[in-house]
Coordinates of C-alpha atoms and ligand atoms in Angstrom, one line a residue:
X1 CA 26.6 -0.3 -27.3
X2 CA 24.5 1.8 -26.0
X3 CA 24.4 1.7 -22.0
X4 CA 21.1 1.6 -20.2
X5 CA 20.6 4.6 -18.0
X6 CA 18.5 2.9 -15.3
X7 CA 21.4 1.3 -13.1
X8 CA 22.8 5.5 -13.2
X9 CA 19.7 6.4 -11.7
X10 CA 19.4 4.2 -9.1
X11 CA 23.2 5.1 -7.7
X12 CA 21.6 8.5 -7.9
X13 CA 19.0 7.8 -5.3
X14 CA 21.7 5.7 -3.4
X15 CA 23.6 9.1 -3.1
X16 CA 20.8 10.8 -1.9
X17 CA 20.4 9.2 0.6
X18 CA 23.3 8.0 1.7
X19 CA 24.5 10.7 3.9
X20 CA 21.3 9.7 6.0
X21 CA 22.9 8.0 9.2
X22 CA 20.0 8.3 11.3
X23 CA 17.8 5.6 13.4
X24 CA 19.5 2.9 14.6
X25 CA 20.8 -1.1 13.9
X26 CA 18.8 -3.8 15.6
X27 CA 19.9 -3.8 19.1
X28 CA 17.6 -7.6 20.7
X29 CA 19.8 -9.8 18.9
X30 CA 22.9 -9.4 19.9
X31 CA 24.9 -10.6 16.1
X32 CA 22.5 -7.8 14.3
X33 CA 23.5 -5.1 17.3
X34 CA 27.3 -6.0 16.1
X35 CA 26.0 -5.8 12.2
X36 CA 27.6 -3.0 10.1
X37 CA 25.4 -0.6 10.4
X38 CA 27.1 1.1 6.1
X39 CA 25.8 -1.2 3.7
X40 CA 23.2 0.9 0.8
X41 CA 21.5 -1.2 -1.8
X42 CA 18.9 -0.6 -3.9
X43 CA 17.7 -3.5 -7.2
X44 CA 14.3 -4.0 -9.3
X45 CA 13.6 -6.8 -11.1
X46 CA 10.8 -6.6 -14.1
X47 CA 8.4 -8.6 -14.5
X48 CA 10.5 -9.9 -18.3
X49 CA 13.5 -10.3 -16.4
X50 CA 15.7 -7.1 -16.6
X51 CA 17.5 -6.7 -13.2
X52 CA 19.2 -3.7 -11.8
X53 CA 20.9 -2.6 -9.4
X54 CA 23.8 -0.1 -7.5
X55 CA 25.3 0.5 -4.3
X56 CA 26.2 -2.6 -2.3
X57 CA 23.6 -5.0 -4.2
X58 CA 25.6 -8.8 -3.7
X59 CA 26.5 -8.4 0.6
X60 CA 24.3 -10.4 2.5
X61 CA 21.7 -10.6 4.8
X62 CA 18.8 -12.0 7.2
X63 CA 15.7 -12.2 5.4
X64 CA 14.1 -11.4 9.5
X65 CA 10.7 -10.4 8.4
X66 CA 10.9 -9.7 4.6
X67 CA 10.4 -14.0 5.0
X68 CA 6.7 -13.8 6.2
X69 CA 5.5 -13.0 2.9
X70 CA 7.1 -15.7 0.9
X71 CA 6.3 -18.7 3.7
X72 CA 3.0 -17.3 3.7
X73 CA 2.3 -17.7 -0.3
X74 CA 3.6 -21.3 -0.1
X75 CA 1.5 -21.9 3.0
X76 CA -1.3 -21.1 0.6
X77 CA 0.1 -22.4 -2.1
X78 CA 0.5 -26.0 0.3
X79 CA -2.6 -25.9 1.9
X80 CA -5.1 -23.6 0.6
X81 CA -7.1 -20.5 1.0
X82 CA -9.8 -21.8 3.5
X83 CA -7.1 -23.6 5.9
X84 CA -5.4 -21.0 6.0
X85 CA -7.5 -18.6 6.6
X86 CA -8.9 -20.6 9.8
X87 CA -5.0 -20.7 11.2
X88 CA -4.6 -16.8 10.8
X89 CA -6.6 -14.2 9.9
X90 CA -5.9 -10.4 7.7
X91 CA -6.6 -7.7 9.1
X92 CA -4.1 -5.1 10.0
X93 CA -3.6 -5.3 13.4
X94 CA -1.8 -2.0 14.4
X95 CA 0.4 -3.8 16.6
X96 CA 4.1 -3.8 17.0
X97 CA 5.6 -6.6 15.3
X98 CA 5.7 -9.1 18.3
X99 CA 2.0 -8.2 20.2
X100 CA 0.9 -11.2 21.6
X101 CA -2.6 -10.5 20.7
X102 CA -5.4 -12.7 18.6
X103 CA -8.3 -11.8 17.4
X104 CA -12.4 -12.8 18.4
X105 CA -11.9 -16.1 17.2
X106 CA -8.8 -16.9 18.8
X107 CA -5.7 -16.3 15.5
X108 CA -3.1 -14.4 14.5
X109 CA -4.6 -11.3 12.9
X110 CA -2.1 -11.5 10.7
X111 CA 0.3 -13.2 9.2
X112 CA 3.1 -10.3 8.2
X113 CA 2.9 -9.9 12.8
X114 CA 4.9 -12.6 14.3
X115 CA 2.3 -14.6 15.9
X116 CA 0.8 -14.9 12.6
X117 CA 4.2 -15.9 11.0
X118 CA 5.4 -18.4 13.7
X119 CA 1.7 -20.4 13.0
X120 CA 2.1 -19.9 9.5
X121 CA 5.6 -22.0 9.5
X122 CA 4.5 -24.3 11.2
X123 CA 1.5 -24.9 8.2
X124 CA 4.8 -25.9 6.0
X125 CA 5.2 -28.9 4.9
X126 CA 2.4 -31.0 6.8
X127 CA 2.4 -31.0 10.7
X128 CA 4.7 -34.2 11.0
X129 CA 7.3 -32.4 10.1
X130 CA 10.4 -32.5 11.3
X131 CA 11.6 -28.5 12.2
X132 CA 14.6 -29.5 9.5
X133 CA 12.6 -30.4 6.7
X134 CA 9.7 -27.7 7.4
X135 CA 12.7 -25.2 7.0
X136 CA 14.5 -27.0 4.5
X137 CA 11.2 -26.8 3.1
X138 CA 11.5 -22.9 2.9
X139 CA 15.1 -23.0 2.0
X140 CA 14.7 -25.1 -1.4
X141 CA 11.4 -22.9 -1.7
X142 CA 12.9 -19.3 -1.3
X143 CA 16.5 -20.1 -3.6
X144 CA 14.0 -21.3 -5.8
X145 CA 12.0 -17.9 -5.7
X146 CA 16.0 -16.6 -5.9
X147 CA 17.4 -19.0 -8.6
X148 CA 20.5 -19.6 -6.8
X149 CA 21.6 -21.7 -4.1
X150 CA 20.1 -19.7 -0.3
X151 CA 22.0 -20.8 3.2
X152 CA 21.1 -20.1 6.7
X153 CA 22.8 -18.0 9.2
X154 CA 22.8 -20.4 11.7
X155 CA 25.5 -18.2 13.8
X156 CA 22.6 -15.4 13.9
X157 CA 19.9 -17.5 14.6
X158 CA 21.7 -19.0 17.8
X159 CA 22.3 -15.9 18.2
X160 CA 18.4 -14.4 18.9
X161 CA 17.2 -18.0 20.1
X162 CA 19.2 -16.9 23.0
X163 CA 17.0 -14.3 24.0
X164 CA 13.7 -15.2 22.4
X165 CA 11.5 -15.0 25.0
X166 CA 8.6 -12.4 23.3
X167 CA 8.6 -15.3 20.4
X168 CA 8.1 -18.1 23.1
X169 CA 6.1 -16.1 25.0
X170 CA 3.6 -16.5 21.0
X171 CA 4.2 -19.7 20.7
X172 CA 3.0 -20.8 24.1
X173 CA -0.2 -18.2 23.8
X174 CA -0.7 -20.0 20.4
X175 CA -0.3 -23.6 21.3
X176 CA -2.6 -22.7 24.7
X177 CA -5.1 -21.2 21.5
X178 CA -4.3 -24.0 19.3
X179 CA -3.4 -22.7 16.8
X180 CA -0.4 -24.6 16.4
X181 CA 0.3 -28.1 18.0
X182 CA 4.2 -28.4 18.0
X183 CA 6.3 -27.7 21.0
X184 CA 7.0 -23.5 21.4
X185 CA 10.6 -24.3 21.5
X186 CA 10.1 -25.7 18.3
X187 CA 7.6 -23.1 16.6
X188 CA 10.5 -20.7 17.5
X189 CA 13.3 -22.7 16.2
X190 CA 11.8 -23.4 13.1
X191 CA 10.7 -19.3 12.8
X192 CA 13.6 -18.4 13.2
X193 CA 15.9 -20.5 10.7
X194 CA 13.4 -19.1 8.5
X195 CA 14.0 -15.9 9.2
X196 CA 17.5 -16.7 9.1
X197 CA 17.7 -17.5 5.7
X198 CA 20.5 -15.2 4.0
X199 CA 19.7 -13.0 0.6
X200 CA 21.4 -9.8 -1.3
X201 CA 19.2 -7.2 -2.5
X202 CA 19.5 -8.2 -5.9
X203 CA 17.9 -11.9 -5.1
X204 CA 15.0 -9.6 -3.3
X205 CA 14.1 -8.8 -6.3
X206 CA 13.8 -10.9 -8.2
X207 CA 12.1 -13.4 -5.7
X208 CA 9.4 -10.1 -5.4
X209 CA 9.3 -10.1 -9.0
X210 CA 7.7 -13.6 -9.1
X211 CA 4.7 -12.4 -6.5
X212 CA 4.8 -9.3 -9.1
X213 CA 4.6 -12.0 -12.1
X214 CA 1.6 -14.1 -10.4
X215 CA 3.4 -16.2 -9.7
X216 CA 5.8 -16.9 -12.8
X217 CA 9.8 -16.8 -12.5
X218 CA 10.6 -13.1 -14.3
X219 CA 13.6 -16.0 -15.8
X220 CA 13.0 -19.7 -15.9
X221 CA 9.9 -18.8 -15.9
X222 CA 8.7 -21.0 -14.4
X223 CA 4.5 -20.8 -12.7
X224 CA 5.4 -21.2 -8.9
X225 CA 2.5 -20.0 -7.4
X226 CA -1.6 -19.2 -8.8
X227 CA -2.2 -16.3 -9.5
X228 CA -4.6 -15.2 -6.5
X229 CA -2.0 -17.3 -4.6
X230 CA -0.2 -13.7 -5.3
X231 CA -3.2 -11.6 -4.8
X232 CA -3.3 -12.1 -0.9
X233 CA 0.1 -12.0 -0.5
X234 CA 0.2 -8.5 -2.1
X235 CA -3.3 -7.4 -0.2
X236 CA -1.7 -8.7 3.3
X237 CA 1.3 -6.7 2.6
X238 CA -0.1 -3.8 1.7
X239 CA -2.4 -3.4 4.6
X240 CA 0.1 -5.0 7.3
X241 CA 3.6 -5.3 5.6
X242 CA 5.0 -2.1 7.1
X243 CA 4.2 -3.3 10.9
X244 CA 2.2 0.1 12.8
X245 CA 3.4 2.2 10.2
X246 CA 1.1 0.8 7.2
X247 CA -1.6 3.7 6.7
X248 CA 1.3 5.9 6.2
X249 CA 3.1 4.0 4.1
X250 CA 0.4 3.2 2.1
X251 CA -0.4 6.3 1.7
X252 CA 3.3 8.6 0.7
X253 CA 4.6 5.1 -1.2
X254 CA 1.6 3.2 -2.2
X255 CA 3.1 0.0 -2.9
X256 CA 3.2 -3.4 -1.4
X257 CA 5.7 -4.1 1.1
X258 CA 7.8 -6.2 3.3
X259 CA 10.3 -5.1 5.9
X260 CA 12.6 -6.7 8.1
X261 CA 14.4 -5.5 11.2
X262 CA 18.0 -6.8 9.3
X263 CA 17.5 -3.6 6.7
X264 CA 16.1 -5.0 4.1
X265 CA 12.7 -3.8 2.6
X266 CA 10.6 -4.9 -0.6
X267 CA 7.6 -3.7 -2.4
X268 CA 5.9 -5.1 -5.1
X269 CA 4.1 -3.5 -8.3
X270 CA 1.8 -5.8 -9.3
X271 CA 2.1 -6.7 -13.1
X272 CA 5.4 -4.4 -13.4
X273 CA 8.3 -5.5 -10.8
X274 CA 9.8 -6.0 -7.5
X275 CA 12.4 -3.6 -6.0
X276 CA 14.5 -4.3 -2.9
X277 CA 16.3 -2.6 -0.4
X278 CA 19.4 -3.1 2.0
X279 CA 20.5 -0.7 4.6
X280 CA 20.5 -1.7 8.3
X281 CA 19.6 1.2 10.4
X282 CA 16.0 1.4 11.4
X283 CA 13.7 4.1 12.5
X284 CA 12.0 3.6 15.9
X285 CA 8.6 1.6 13.6
X286 CA 11.4 -0.6 13.4
X287 CA 11.8 -0.1 9.6
X288 CA 14.8 0.8 7.1
X289 CA 15.3 4.0 7.5
X290 CA 17.0 4.9 3.6
X291 CA 15.5 2.0 2.4
X292 CA 12.0 4.0 3.4
X293 CA 13.7 7.6 1.9
X294 CA 14.6 5.2 -1.3
X295 CA 11.0 3.7 -1.9
X296 CA 9.6 7.2 -1.3
X297 CA 12.3 8.8 -4.0
X298 CA 10.8 5.9 -5.7
X299 CA 7.4 6.2 -5.7
X300 CA 7.7 9.6 -6.5
X301 CA 9.9 9.6 -9.3
X302 CA 9.0 6.4 -11.1
X303 CA 4.7 7.0 -11.1
X304 CA 4.0 3.6 -8.6
X305 CA 1.7 4.6 -6.9
X306 CA -0.7 2.0 -6.9
X307 CA -3.4 4.6 -6.0
X308 CA -3.0 6.4 -9.1
X309 CA -5.1 6.0 -11.8
X310 CA -3.2 6.1 -14.4
X311 CA -3.3 3.0 -17.0
X312 CA -0.3 0.1 -17.0
X313 CA 0.7 -0.7 -19.9
X314 CA 1.8 -4.1 -22.4
X315 CA 3.6 -4.5 -25.5
X316 CA 4.9 -0.7 -25.2
X317 CA 7.3 -1.3 -28.0
X318 CA 5.0 -2.2 -31.0
X319 CA 7.8 -2.5 -33.7
X320 CA 11.4 -2.0 -35.3
X321 CA 11.5 -1.8 -38.4
X322 CA 14.9 -0.6 -41.1
X323 CA 13.5 1.4 -44.2
X324 CA 17.0 1.9 -46.0
X325 CA 19.4 4.2 -43.7
X326 CA 15.8 5.1 -41.7
X327 CA 15.3 2.6 -38.2
X328 CA 11.5 2.8 -37.0
X329 CA 10.6 2.8 -33.7
X330 CA 7.3 2.0 -32.8
X331 CA 5.3 2.8 -29.6
X332 CA 2.1 2.6 -28.7
X333 CA 0.0 3.0 -25.5
X334 CA 0.0 4.7 -22.0
X335 CA 4.3 5.7 -21.5
X336 CA 4.8 4.6 -18.3
X337 CA 8.0 3.1 -15.7
X338 CA 7.2 -0.2 -17.4
X339 CA 6.9 1.3 -21.5
X340 CA 10.1 3.3 -21.3
X341 CA 12.2 0.1 -19.8
X342 CA 10.8 -1.6 -22.2
X343 CA 12.3 0.9 -25.5
X344 CA 15.7 1.5 -23.6
X345 CA 15.8 -2.1 -23.3
X346 CA 14.5 -2.4 -26.7
X347 CA 17.3 0.3 -27.6
X348 CA 19.9 -1.6 -26.1
X349 CA 19.9 -4.7 -27.6
X350 CA 19.0 -3.5 -31.0
X351 CA 21.7 -3.5 -33.6
X352 CA 21.0 0.2 -35.0
X353 CA 22.5 0.7 -38.9
X354 CA 21.6 3.0 -41.5
X355 CA 22.1 7.1 -39.9
X356 CA 18.4 7.7 -38.8
X357 CA 16.1 7.1 -36.7
X358 CA 12.7 8.2 -36.1
X359 CA 10.9 7.7 -32.8
X360 CA 7.2 7.2 -33.5
X361 CA 4.3 8.1 -31.5
X362 CA 1.3 8.2 -33.3
X363 CA -0.3 5.5 -31.6
X364 CA 1.0 6.2 -28.0
X365 CA -1.6 7.7 -26.0
X366 CA -0.2 9.3 -22.4
X367 CA 3.0 9.9 -21.1
X368 CA 4.2 10.2 -17.5
X369 CA 7.0 12.7 -16.6
X370 CA 8.8 9.5 -16.3
X371 CA 8.4 8.4 -19.5
X372 CA 9.3 11.4 -20.6
X373 CA 12.4 11.9 -19.6
X374 CA 13.6 7.8 -20.2
X375 CA 12.2 7.9 -23.8
X376 CA 14.1 10.9 -24.3
X377 CA 17.6 9.6 -22.7
X378 CA 17.2 7.0 -24.5
X379 CA 16.8 8.8 -28.2
X380 CA 19.5 11.3 -26.8
X381 CA 22.0 7.8 -26.7
X382 CA 20.9 7.3 -29.9
X383 CA 21.7 10.9 -31.2
X384 CA 25.2 11.1 -29.0
X385 CA 25.9 7.8 -30.4
X386 CA 25.6 9.2 -34.1
X387 CA 22.5 8.7 -35.4
X388 CA 20.6 11.7 -36.9
X389 CA 17.2 11.6 -35.0
X390 CA 13.6 12.7 -35.2
X391 CA 10.1 12.2 -33.4
X392 CA 7.4 11.9 -35.3
X393 CA 4.2 13.0 -32.3
X394 CA 1.1 14.2 -34.6
X395 CA -1.0 14.2 -31.9
X396 CA 1.2 16.6 -29.7
X397 CA 1.5 13.7 -26.3
X398 CA 5.1 14.7 -25.7
X399 CA 4.6 17.1 -23.3
X400 CA 8.0 18.5 -24.6
X401 CA 10.9 17.7 -27.2
X402 CA 14.0 18.8 -25.8
X403 CA 16.8 16.7 -24.3
X404 CA 19.0 17.3 -20.6
X405 CA 21.8 18.9 -22.5
X406 CA 18.9 21.5 -23.5
X407 CA 19.2 20.4 -27.3
X408 CA 16.3 20.2 -29.2
X409 CA 15.3 17.2 -30.8
X410 CA 13.7 16.9 -34.3
X411 CA 9.8 17.0 -34.8
X412 CA 8.5 15.4 -38.2
X413 CA 5.2 16.8 -39.0
Ligands
LIG1 N1 13.8 -12.9 14.0 C1 12.2 -11.9 13.9 C2 11.7 -11.6 15.0 O1 10.4 -12.6 14.9 C3 12.1 -10.9 12.8 C4 11.3 -9.7 13.2 C5 11.5 -8.6 11.8 O2 12.0 -8.5 10.7 O3 10.8 -7.6 12.1 O4 11.8 -11.0 16.1

């Protein structure tokens, strides 16, 4: 059986950032201040439900602000866009996450800052909901997205509530302007419990993949959100997900994202995949230092920048057929990360027979550099498993035929 190179690649990325111990864990919540700063994890989940991860991928941590886009999506799904827009705007604020601010119509600027998130939390489960019912609705919904029962870290929320003066002032401000109707203490309790739902990097990757896939859960295939809700959520994440670092983030990494003060970071590439990292030390803007580094590398290596103008492909593996002792793998379209992942996934799940494998690129249009590396790596692994491999490339779309070990792949004319 062949092995999948993506986890090895993810491990390499973790090795590259491992020694960067700059930044500080969040210190305004006592339990977070005492947290282990060392865990490091990365996880990906494609819209087809293939999950890859490396590092401390099963260590649990609290979602904190990463809960905001998911709560926003649920509010949009439950109440509709119009009502949600009446309560919270969609403009980047350029301010710190806990700024006391409203726009000209007395609405929080966006759902990614605390003012917006506290207001969004209050929309869940109707105006008459108790705090416990509202939080249970969120917990159950997040669990469905993650594909397992998530729990709440009540020790953490108690610890946060001992010093929640800032969020209480925000809630009082919201109540003063009739943005929320609940008692300020209940509003902050409800929001803080939402922030204290525990996840792993793998959970977050699966949760984000539903947003990437227009609301269809990558593993159960259930439709959990409307595609328009996902689009709107991703748009707000793109413009305001990284607080006052949002502009710089969009330029350098180029994917909708959200960070949390416990050290989690999620990113979503529409139509392709969800990504999550975990590393608790934060930069002065409140974003995970090593998480940001990992995302920069992934975006660069995997061609994930949303503003890049390359075509997105689908159904990249046209067919795998057998003719005597020869297996033909026919690829089609633009070869990007998803296309190469589909190729690798197809070959590791295929039972090869005979003695020769031919990769047919006659219907392939373009090769992103990541696809050149990944597809050649897959071919090399087939060769190393004992097959004679060759590439049919009548239009010369593959830039070179050299494997990572310096040997040359046979080309058919
Ligand atoms: N519960 C945290 C707060 O409201 C979340 C902040 C964050 O993750 O950015 O202060």
